[in-house]
Backbone as a chain_set.jsonl record, in Angstrom:
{"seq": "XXXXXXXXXXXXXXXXXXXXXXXXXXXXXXXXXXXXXXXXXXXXXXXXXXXXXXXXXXXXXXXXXXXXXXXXXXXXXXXXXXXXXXXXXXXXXXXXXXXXXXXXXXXXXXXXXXXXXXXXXXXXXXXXXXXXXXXXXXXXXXXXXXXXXXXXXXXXXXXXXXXXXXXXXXXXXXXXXXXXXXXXXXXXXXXXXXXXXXXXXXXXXXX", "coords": {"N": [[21.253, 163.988, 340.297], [17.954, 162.906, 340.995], [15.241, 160.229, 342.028], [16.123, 156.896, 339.724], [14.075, 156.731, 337.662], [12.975, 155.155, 335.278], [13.897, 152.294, 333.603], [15.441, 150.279, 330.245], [16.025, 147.693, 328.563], [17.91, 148.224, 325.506], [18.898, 146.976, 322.03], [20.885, 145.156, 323.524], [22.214, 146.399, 325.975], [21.631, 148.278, 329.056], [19.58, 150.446, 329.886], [18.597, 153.621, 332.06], [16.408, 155.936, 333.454], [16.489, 159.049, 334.653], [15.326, 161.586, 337.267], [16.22, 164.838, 337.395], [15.963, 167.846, 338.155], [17.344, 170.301, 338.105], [19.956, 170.251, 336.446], [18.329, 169.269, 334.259], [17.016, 165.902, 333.114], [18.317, 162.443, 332.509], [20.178, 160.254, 330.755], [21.556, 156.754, 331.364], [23.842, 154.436, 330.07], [24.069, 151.207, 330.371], [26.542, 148.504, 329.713], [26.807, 146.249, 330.754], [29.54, 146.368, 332.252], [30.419, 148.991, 332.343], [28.756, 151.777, 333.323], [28.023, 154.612, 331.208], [26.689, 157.769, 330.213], [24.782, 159.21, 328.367], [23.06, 160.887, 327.043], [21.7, 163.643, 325.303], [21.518, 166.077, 326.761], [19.109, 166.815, 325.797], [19.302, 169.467, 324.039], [20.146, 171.328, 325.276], [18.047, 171.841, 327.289], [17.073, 172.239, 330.501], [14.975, 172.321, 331.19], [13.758, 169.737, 330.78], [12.985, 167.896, 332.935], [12.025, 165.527, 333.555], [12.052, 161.682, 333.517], [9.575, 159.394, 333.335], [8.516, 156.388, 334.883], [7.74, 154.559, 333.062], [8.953, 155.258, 330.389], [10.195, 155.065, 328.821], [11.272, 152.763, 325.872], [12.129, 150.438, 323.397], [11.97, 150.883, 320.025], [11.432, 149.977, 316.354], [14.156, 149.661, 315.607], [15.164, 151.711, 317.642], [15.14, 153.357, 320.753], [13.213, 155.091, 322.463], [12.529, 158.223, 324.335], [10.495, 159.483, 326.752], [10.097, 162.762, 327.893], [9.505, 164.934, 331.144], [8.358, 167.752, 331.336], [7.809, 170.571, 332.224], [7.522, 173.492, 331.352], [7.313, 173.436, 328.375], [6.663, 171.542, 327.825], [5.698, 168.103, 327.517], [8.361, 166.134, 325.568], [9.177, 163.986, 323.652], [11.729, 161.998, 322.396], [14.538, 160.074, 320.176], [16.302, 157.821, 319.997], [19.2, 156.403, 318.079], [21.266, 154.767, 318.648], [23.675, 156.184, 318.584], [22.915, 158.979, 317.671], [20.91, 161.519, 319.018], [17.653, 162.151, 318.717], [14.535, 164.937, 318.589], [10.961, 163.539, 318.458], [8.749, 164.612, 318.327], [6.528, 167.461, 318.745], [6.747, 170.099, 320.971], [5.283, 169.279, 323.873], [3.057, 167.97, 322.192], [2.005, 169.309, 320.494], [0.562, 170.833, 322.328], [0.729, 172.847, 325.646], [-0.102, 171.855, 328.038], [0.217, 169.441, 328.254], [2.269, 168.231, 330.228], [3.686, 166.13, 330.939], [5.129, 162.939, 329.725], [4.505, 160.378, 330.58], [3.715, 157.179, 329.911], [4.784, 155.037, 328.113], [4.56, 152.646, 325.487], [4.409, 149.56, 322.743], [2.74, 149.078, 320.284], [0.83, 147.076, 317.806], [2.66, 147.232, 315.977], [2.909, 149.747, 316.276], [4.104, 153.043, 318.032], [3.035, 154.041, 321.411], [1.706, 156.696, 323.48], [1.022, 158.172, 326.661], [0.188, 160.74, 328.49], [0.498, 163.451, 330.67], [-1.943, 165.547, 331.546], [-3.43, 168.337, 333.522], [-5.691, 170.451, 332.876], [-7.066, 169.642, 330.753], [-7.373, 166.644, 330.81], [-5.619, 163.603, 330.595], [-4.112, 162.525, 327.663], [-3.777, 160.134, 324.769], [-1.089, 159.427, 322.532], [-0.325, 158.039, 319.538], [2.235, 156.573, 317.433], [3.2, 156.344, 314.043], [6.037, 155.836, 313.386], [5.98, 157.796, 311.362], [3.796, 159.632, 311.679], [2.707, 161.236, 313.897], [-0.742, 161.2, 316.06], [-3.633, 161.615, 318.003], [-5.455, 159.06, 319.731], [-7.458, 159.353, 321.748], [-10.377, 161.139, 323.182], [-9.898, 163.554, 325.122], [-9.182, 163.08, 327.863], [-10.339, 160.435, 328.16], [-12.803, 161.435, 327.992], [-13.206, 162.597, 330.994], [-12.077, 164.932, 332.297], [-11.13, 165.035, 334.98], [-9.656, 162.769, 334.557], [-6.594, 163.076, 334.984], [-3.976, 162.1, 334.141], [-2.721, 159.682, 331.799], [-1.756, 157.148, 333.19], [-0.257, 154.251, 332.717], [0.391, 151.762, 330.722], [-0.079, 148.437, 329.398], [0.351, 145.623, 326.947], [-2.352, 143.444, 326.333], [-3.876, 140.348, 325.687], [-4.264, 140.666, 322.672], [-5.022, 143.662, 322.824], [-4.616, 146.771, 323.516], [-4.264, 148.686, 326.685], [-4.91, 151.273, 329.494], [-4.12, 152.631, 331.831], [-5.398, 154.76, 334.577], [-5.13, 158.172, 336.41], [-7.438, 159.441, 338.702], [-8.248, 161.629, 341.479], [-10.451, 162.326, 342.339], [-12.821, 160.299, 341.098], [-11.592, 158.108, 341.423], [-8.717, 155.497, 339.977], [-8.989, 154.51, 336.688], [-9.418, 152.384, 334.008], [-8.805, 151.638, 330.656], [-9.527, 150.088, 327.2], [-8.216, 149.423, 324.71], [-8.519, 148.657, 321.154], [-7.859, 148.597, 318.936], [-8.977, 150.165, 317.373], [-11.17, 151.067, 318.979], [-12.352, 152.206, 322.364], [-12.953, 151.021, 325.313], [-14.159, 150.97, 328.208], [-12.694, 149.429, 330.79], [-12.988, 149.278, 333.561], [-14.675, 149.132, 336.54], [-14.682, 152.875, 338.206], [-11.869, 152.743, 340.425], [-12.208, 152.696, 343.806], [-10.963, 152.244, 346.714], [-9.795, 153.186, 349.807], [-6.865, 152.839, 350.0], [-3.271, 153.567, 350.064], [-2.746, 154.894, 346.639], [-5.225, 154.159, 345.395], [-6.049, 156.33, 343.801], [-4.681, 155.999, 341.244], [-3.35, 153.916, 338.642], [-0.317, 152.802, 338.477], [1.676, 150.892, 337.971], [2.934, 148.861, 335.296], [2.155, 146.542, 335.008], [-0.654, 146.533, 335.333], [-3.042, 145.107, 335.917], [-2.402, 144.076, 338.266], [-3.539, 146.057, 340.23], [-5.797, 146.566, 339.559], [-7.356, 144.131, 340.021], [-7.971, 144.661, 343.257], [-9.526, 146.267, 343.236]], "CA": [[20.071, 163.298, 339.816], [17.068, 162.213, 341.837], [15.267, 159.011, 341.464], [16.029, 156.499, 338.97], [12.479, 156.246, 337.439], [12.761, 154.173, 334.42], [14.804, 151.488, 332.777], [15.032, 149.489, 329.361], [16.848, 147.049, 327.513], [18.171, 148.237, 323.654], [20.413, 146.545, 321.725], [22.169, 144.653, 324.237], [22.421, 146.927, 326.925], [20.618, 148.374, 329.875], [19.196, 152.653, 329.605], [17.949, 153.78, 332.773], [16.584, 157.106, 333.011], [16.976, 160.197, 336.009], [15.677, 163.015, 337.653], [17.041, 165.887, 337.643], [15.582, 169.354, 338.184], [18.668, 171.26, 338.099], [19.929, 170.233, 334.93], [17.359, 168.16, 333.204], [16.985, 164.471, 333.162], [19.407, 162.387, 332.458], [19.758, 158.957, 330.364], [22.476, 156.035, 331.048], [23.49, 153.226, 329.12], [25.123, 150.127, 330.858], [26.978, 147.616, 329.227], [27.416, 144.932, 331.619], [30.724, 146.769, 332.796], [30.119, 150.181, 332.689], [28.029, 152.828, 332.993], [28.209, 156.138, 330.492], [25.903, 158.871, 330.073], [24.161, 159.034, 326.819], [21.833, 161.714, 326.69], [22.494, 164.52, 324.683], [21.322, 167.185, 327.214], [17.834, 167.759, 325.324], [19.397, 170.208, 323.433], [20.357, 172.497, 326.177], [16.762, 172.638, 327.855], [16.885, 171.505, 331.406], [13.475, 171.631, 331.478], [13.078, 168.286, 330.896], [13.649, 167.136, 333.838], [11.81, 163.884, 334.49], [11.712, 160.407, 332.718], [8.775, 158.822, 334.193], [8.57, 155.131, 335.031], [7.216, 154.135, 331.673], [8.417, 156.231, 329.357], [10.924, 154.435, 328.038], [10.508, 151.782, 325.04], [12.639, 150.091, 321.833], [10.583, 150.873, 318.501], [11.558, 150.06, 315.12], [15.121, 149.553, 316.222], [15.349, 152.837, 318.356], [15.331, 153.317, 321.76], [12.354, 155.964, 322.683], [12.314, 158.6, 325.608], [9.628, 160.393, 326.992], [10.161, 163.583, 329.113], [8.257, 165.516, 331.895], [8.965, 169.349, 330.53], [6.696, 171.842, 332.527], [7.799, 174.828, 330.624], [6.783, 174.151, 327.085], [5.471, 170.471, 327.407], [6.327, 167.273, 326.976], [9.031, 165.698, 324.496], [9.538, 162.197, 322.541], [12.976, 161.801, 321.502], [14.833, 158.765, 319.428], [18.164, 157.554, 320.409], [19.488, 155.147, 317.185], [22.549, 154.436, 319.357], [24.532, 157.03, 318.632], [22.327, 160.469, 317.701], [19.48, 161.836, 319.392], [16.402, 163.832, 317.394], [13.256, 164.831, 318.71], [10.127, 163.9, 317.26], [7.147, 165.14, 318.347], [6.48, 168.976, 318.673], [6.73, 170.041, 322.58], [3.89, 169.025, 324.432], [2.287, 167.453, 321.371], [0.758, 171.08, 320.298], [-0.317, 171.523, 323.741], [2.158, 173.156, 326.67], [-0.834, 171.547, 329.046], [0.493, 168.371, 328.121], [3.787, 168.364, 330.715], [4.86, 165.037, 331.292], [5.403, 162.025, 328.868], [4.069, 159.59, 331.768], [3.831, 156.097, 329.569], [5.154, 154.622, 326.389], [4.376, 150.895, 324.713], [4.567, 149.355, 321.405], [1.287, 148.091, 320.274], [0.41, 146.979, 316.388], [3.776, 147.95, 315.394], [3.19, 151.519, 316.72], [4.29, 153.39, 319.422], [1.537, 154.822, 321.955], [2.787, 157.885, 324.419], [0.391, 158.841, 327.231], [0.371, 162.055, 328.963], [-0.503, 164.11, 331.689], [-2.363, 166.911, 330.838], [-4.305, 168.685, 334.671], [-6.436, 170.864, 332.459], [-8.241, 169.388, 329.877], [-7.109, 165.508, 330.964], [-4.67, 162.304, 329.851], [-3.987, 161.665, 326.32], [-3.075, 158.961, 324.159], [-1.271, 159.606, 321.033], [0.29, 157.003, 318.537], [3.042, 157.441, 316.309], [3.297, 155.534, 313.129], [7.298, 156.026, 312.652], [6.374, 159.088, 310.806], [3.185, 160.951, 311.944], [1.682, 161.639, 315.441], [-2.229, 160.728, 315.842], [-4.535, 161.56, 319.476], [-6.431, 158.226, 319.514], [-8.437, 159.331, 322.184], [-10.56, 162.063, 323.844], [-9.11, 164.174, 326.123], [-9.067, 162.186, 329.743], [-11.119, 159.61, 327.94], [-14.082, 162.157, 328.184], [-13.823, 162.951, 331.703], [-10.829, 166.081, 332.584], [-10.073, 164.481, 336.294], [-8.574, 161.993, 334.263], [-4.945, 163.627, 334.089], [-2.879, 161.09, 333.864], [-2.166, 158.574, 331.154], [-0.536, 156.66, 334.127], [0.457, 153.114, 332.633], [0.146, 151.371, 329.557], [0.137, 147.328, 328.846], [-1.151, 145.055, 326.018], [-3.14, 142.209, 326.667], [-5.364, 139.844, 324.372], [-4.391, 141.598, 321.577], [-5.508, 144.888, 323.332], [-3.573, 147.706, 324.232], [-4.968, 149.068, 328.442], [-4.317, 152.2, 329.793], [-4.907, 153.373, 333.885], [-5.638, 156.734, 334.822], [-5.076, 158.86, 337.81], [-8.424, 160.438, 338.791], [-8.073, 161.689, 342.142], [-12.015, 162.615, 342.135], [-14.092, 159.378, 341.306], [-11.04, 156.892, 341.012], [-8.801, 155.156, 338.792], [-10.128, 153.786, 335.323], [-8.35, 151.054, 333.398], [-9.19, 151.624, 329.268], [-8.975, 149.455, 326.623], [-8.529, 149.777, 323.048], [-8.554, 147.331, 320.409], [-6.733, 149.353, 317.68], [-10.397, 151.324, 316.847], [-11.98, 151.524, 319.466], [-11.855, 152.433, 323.616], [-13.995, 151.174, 326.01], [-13.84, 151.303, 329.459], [-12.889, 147.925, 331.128], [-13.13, 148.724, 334.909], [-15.477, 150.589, 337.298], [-13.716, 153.247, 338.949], [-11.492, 151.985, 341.606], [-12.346, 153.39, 344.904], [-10.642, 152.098, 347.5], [-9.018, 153.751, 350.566], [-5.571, 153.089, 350.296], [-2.808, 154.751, 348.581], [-2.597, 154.171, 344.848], [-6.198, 153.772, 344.706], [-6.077, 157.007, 342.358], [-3.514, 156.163, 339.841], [-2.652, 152.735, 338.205], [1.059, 153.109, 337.911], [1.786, 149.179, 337.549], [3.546, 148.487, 334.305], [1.251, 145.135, 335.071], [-1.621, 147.331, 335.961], [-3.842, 144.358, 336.305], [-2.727, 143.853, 339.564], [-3.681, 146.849, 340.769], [-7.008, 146.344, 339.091], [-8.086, 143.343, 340.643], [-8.048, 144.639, 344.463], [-10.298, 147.589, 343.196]], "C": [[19.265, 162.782, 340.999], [16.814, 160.771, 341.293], [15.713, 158.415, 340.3], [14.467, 155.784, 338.525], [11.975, 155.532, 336.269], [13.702, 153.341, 333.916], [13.747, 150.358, 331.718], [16.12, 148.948, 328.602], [16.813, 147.734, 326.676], [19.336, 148.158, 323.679], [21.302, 146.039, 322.666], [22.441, 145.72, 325.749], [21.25, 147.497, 327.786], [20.64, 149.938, 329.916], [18.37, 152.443, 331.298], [18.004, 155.005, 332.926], [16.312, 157.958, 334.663], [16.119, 161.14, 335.922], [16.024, 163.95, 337.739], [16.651, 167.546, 337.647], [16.597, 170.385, 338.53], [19.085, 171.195, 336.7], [19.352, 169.77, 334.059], [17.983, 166.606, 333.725], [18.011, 164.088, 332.137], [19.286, 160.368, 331.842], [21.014, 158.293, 330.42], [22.409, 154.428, 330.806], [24.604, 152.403, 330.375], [25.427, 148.892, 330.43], [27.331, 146.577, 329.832], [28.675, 145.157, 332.3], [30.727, 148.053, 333.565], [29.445, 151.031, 332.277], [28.394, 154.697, 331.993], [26.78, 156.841, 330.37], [25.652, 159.352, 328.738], [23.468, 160.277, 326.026], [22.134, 162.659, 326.127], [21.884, 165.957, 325.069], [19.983, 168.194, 327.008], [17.989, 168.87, 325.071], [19.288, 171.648, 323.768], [19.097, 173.123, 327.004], [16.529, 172.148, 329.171], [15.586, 171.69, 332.146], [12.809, 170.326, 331.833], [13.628, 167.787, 332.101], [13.008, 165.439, 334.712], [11.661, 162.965, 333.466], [10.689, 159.769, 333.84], [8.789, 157.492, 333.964], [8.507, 153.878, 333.904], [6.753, 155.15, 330.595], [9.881, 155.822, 328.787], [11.082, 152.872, 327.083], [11.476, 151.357, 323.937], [11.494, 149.558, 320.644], [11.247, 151.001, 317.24], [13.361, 150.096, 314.964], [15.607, 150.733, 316.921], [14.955, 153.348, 319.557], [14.322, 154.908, 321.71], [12.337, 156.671, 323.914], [11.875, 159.685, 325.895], [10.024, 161.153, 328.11], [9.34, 164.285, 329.854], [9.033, 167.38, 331.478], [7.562, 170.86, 331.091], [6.569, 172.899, 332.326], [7.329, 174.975, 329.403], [6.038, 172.514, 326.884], [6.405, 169.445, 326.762], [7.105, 166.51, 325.521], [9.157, 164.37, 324.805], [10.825, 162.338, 322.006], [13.475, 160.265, 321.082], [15.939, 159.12, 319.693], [17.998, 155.983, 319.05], [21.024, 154.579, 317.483], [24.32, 155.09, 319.176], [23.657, 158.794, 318.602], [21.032, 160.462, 318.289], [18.562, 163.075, 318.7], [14.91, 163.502, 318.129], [12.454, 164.653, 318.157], [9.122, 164.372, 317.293], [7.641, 166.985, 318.496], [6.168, 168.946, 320.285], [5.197, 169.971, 322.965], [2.439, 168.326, 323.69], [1.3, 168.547, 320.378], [0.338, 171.435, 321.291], [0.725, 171.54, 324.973], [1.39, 172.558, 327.848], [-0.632, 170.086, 329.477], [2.295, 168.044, 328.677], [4.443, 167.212, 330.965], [4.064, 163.588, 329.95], [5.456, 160.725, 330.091], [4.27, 157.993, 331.014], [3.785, 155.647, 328.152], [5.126, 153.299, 326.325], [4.157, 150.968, 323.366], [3.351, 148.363, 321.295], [0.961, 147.749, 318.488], [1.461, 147.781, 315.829], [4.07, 149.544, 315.704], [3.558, 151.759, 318.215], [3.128, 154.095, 319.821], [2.53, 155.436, 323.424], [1.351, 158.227, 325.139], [0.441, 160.025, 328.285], [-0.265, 162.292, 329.869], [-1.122, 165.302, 331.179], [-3.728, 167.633, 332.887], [-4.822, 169.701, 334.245], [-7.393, 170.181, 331.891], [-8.015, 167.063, 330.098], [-6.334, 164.504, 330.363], [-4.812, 162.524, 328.577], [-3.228, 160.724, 325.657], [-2.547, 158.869, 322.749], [0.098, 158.478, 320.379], [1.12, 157.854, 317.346], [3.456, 156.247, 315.781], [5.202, 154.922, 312.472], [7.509, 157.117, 312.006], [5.329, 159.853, 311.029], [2.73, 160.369, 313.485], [0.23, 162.136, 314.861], [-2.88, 161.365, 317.19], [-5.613, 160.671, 318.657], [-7.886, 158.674, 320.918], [-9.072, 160.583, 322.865], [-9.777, 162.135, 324.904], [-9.335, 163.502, 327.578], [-10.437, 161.261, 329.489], [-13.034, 160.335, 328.292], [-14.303, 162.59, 329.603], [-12.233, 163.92, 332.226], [-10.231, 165.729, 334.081], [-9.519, 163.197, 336.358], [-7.105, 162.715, 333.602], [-3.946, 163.234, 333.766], [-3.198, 159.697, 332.797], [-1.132, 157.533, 331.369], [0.213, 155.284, 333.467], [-0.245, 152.721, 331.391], [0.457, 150.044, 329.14], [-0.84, 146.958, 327.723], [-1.171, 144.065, 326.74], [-4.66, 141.198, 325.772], [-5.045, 140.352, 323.234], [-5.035, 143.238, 321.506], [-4.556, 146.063, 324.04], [-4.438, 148.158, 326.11], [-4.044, 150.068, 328.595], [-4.915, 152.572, 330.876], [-4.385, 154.494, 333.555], [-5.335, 156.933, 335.953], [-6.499, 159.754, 337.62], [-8.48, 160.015, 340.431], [-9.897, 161.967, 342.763], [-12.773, 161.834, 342.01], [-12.77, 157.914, 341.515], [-10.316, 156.276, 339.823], [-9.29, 154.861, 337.989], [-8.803, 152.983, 334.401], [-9.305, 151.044, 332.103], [-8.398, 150.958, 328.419], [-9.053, 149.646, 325.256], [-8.07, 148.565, 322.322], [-7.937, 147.282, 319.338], [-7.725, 150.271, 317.145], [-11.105, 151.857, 317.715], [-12.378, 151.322, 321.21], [-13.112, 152.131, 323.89], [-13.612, 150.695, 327.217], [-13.925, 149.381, 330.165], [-12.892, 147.866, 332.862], [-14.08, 149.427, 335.531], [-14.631, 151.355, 337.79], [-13.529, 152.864, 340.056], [-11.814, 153.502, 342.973], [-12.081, 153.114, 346.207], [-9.942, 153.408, 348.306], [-7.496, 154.153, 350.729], [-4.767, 153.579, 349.677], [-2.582, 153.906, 346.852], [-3.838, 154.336, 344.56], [-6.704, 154.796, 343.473], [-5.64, 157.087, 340.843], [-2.768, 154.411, 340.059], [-1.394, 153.097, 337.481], [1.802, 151.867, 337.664], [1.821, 149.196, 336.082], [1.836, 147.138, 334.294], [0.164, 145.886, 335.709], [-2.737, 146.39, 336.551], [-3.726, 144.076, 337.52], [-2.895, 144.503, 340.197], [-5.336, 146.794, 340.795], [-8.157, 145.752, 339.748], [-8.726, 143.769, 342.545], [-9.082, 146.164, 344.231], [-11.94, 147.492, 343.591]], "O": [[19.858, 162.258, 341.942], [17.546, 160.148, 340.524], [15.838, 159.289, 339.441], [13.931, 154.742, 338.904], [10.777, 155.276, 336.151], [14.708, 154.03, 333.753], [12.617, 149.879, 331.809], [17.001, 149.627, 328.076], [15.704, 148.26, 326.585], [20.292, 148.565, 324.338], [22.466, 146.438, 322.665], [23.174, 145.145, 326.553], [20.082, 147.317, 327.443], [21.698, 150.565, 329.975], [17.747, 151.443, 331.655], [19.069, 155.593, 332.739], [15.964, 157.329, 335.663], [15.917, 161.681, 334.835], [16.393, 163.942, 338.914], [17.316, 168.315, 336.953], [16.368, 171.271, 339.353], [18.642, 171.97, 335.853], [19.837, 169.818, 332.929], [18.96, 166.295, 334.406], [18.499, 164.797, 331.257], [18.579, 159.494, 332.342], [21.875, 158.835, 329.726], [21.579, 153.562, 331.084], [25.554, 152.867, 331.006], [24.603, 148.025, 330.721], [28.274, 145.929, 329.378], [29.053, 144.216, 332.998], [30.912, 148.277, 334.761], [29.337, 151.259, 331.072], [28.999, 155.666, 332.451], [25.781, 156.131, 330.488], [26.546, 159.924, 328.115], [23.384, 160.517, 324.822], [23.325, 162.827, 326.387], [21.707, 166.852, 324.242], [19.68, 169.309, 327.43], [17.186, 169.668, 325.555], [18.801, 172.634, 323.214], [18.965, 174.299, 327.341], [15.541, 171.414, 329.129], [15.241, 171.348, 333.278], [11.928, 169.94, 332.601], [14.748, 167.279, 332.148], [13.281, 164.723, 335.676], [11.125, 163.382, 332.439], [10.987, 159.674, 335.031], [9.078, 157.192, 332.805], [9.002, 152.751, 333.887], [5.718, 155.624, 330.126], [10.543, 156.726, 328.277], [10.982, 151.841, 327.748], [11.691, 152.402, 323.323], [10.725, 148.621, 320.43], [11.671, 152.122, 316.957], [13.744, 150.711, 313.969], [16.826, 150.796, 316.759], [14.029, 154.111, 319.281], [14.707, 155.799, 320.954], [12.128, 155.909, 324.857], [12.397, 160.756, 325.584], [10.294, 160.606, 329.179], [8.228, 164.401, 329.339], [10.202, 167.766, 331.463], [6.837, 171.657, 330.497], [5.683, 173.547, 332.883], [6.934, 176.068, 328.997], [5.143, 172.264, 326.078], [7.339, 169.573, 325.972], [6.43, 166.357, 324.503], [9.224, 163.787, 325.887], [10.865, 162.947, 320.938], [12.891, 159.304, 321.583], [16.508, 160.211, 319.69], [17.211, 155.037, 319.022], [21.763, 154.063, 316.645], [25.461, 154.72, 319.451], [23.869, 159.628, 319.481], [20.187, 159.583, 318.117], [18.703, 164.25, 318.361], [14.317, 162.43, 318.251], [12.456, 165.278, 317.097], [8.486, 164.605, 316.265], [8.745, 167.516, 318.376], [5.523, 168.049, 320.827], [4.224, 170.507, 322.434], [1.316, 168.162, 324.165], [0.222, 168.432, 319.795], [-0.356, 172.451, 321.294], [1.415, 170.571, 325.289], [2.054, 172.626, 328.882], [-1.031, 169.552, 330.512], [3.248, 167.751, 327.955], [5.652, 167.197, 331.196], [2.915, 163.444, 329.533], [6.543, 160.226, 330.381], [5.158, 157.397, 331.622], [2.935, 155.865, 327.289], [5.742, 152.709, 327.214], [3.817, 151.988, 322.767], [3.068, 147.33, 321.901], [0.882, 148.865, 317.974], [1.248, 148.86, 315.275], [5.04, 150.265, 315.473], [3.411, 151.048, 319.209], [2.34, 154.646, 319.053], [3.474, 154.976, 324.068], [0.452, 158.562, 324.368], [1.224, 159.62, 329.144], [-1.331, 161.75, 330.161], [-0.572, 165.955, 330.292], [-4.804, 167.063, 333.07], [-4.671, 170.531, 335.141], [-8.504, 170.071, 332.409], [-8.675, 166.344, 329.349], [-6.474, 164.644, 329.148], [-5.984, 162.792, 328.313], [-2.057, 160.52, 325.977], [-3.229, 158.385, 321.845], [1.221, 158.317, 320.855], [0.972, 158.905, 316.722], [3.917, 155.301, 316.42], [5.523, 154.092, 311.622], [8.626, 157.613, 311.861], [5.555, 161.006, 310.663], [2.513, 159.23, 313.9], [-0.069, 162.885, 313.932], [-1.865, 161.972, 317.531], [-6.301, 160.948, 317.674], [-9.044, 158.261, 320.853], [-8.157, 161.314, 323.245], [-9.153, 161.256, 325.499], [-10.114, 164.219, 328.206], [-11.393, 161.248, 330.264], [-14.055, 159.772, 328.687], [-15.443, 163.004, 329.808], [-11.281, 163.192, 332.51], [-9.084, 166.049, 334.393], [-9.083, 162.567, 337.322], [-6.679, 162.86, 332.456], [-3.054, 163.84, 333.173], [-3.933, 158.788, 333.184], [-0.23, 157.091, 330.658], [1.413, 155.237, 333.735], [-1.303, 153.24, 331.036], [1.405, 150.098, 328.356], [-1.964, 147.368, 327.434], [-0.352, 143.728, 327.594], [-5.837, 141.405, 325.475], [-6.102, 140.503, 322.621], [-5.404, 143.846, 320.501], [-3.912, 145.944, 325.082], [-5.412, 147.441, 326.343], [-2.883, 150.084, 328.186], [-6.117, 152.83, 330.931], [-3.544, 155.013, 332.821], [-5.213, 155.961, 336.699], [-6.695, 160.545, 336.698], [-8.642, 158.872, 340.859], [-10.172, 161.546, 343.887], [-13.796, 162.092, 342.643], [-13.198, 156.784, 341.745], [-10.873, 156.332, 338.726], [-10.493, 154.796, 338.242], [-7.587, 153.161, 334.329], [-10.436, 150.574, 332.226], [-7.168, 150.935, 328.452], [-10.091, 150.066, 324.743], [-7.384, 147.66, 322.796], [-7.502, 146.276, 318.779], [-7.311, 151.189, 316.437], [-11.684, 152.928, 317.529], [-12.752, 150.174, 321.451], [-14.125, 152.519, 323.308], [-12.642, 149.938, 327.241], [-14.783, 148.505, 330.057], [-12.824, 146.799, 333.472], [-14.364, 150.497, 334.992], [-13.552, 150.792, 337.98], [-14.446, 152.591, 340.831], [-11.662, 154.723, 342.942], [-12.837, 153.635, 347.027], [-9.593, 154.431, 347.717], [-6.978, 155.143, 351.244], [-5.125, 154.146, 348.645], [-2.366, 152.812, 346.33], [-3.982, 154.706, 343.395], [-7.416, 154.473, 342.522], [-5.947, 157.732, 339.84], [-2.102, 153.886, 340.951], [-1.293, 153.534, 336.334], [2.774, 152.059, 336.934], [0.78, 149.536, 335.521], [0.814, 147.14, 333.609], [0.189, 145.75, 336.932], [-3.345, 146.76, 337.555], [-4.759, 143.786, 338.122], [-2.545, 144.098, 341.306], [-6.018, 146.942, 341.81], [-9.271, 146.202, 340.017], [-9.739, 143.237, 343.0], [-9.241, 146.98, 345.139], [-12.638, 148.507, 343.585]]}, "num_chains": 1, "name": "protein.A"}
């Protein structure tokens, strides 16, 4: 396994999720004692091989985990602490859509953002039982490809972008309706393309 690139409390214990481009990514649970290995192999596809930083989440009592899958496109699976079942369809209907970059729980729903380096980021919500795209494709502009991070705030869900071309963008939605809450950031230094900050705001402010 390469990095460890995400962790999350459920139920009492600690999930942190792996790297792995050899056999796929890789999910373990730790109980305050010891560590076991949870994952149930994504169903023999070691495609999946990345959990990204924030792409792991507890929704509706079930432990959520988004993969990076550059072969047929990102997967959503549910761990209920013993079985794992995918739920979305690979890549969301779209194989352009390869990594499962950031997951949060907002108005009782879950929200999954994506990379997509064709047609740009998306943001799609899942009710418990259907999958939605709340928003245009890279928020209307395609060198937004990343759906890098995802907090609420105010009663507002926020979502940073990676646009390597004019600059991050930090979007906000309200539960209806997105509107853009930063200029693009354009600084020099690194990061200034991609708000990857869980707490994105502080990335925000130095923009």
């Amino acid at each position: 396994a390469r990095p460890i690139s995400s962790m999350a409390v459920y139920s009492g214990s600690l999930y942190v999720g792996t790297r792995n481009d050899t056999a796929g990514a890789e999910v373990w649970e730790y109980d305050g004692t010891t560590w076991s290995q949870v994952d149930n192999g994504w169903n023999g596809d070691a495609n999946n091989q990345r959990i990204h930083s924030h792409s792991l989440a507890e929704y509706n009592s079930s432990l959520y985990v988004g993969t990076g899958n550059d072969a047929t496109g990102a997967e959503v699976w549910k761990y209920d602490g013993t079985t794992w079942s995918q739920v979305n369809t690979n890549g969301f209907g779209d194989a352009n859509n390869i990594q499962a970059h950031s997951m949060t729980v907002y108005n009782s729903r879950l929200y999954v953002g994506t990379k997509n380096n064709t047609t740009g980021g998306e943001v799609w919500e899942y009710t418990g039982t259907t999958w939605g795209q709340i928003n245009t494709d890279g928020f209307g502009d395609a060198n937004n490809k990343h759906a890098e991070s995802m907090a609420v705030y105010n009663s507002s869900l926020y979502v940073g972008t990676r646009n390597d071309t004019t600059g991050a963008e930090v979007w906000e939605y309200d539960g209806t309706t997105w509107s853009q809450a930063s200029t693009d950031c354009l600084r020099s230094e690194e990061h200034t393309s991609e708000l990857q900050s869980h707490s994105f705001i502080s990335y925000a402010v130095f923009c």
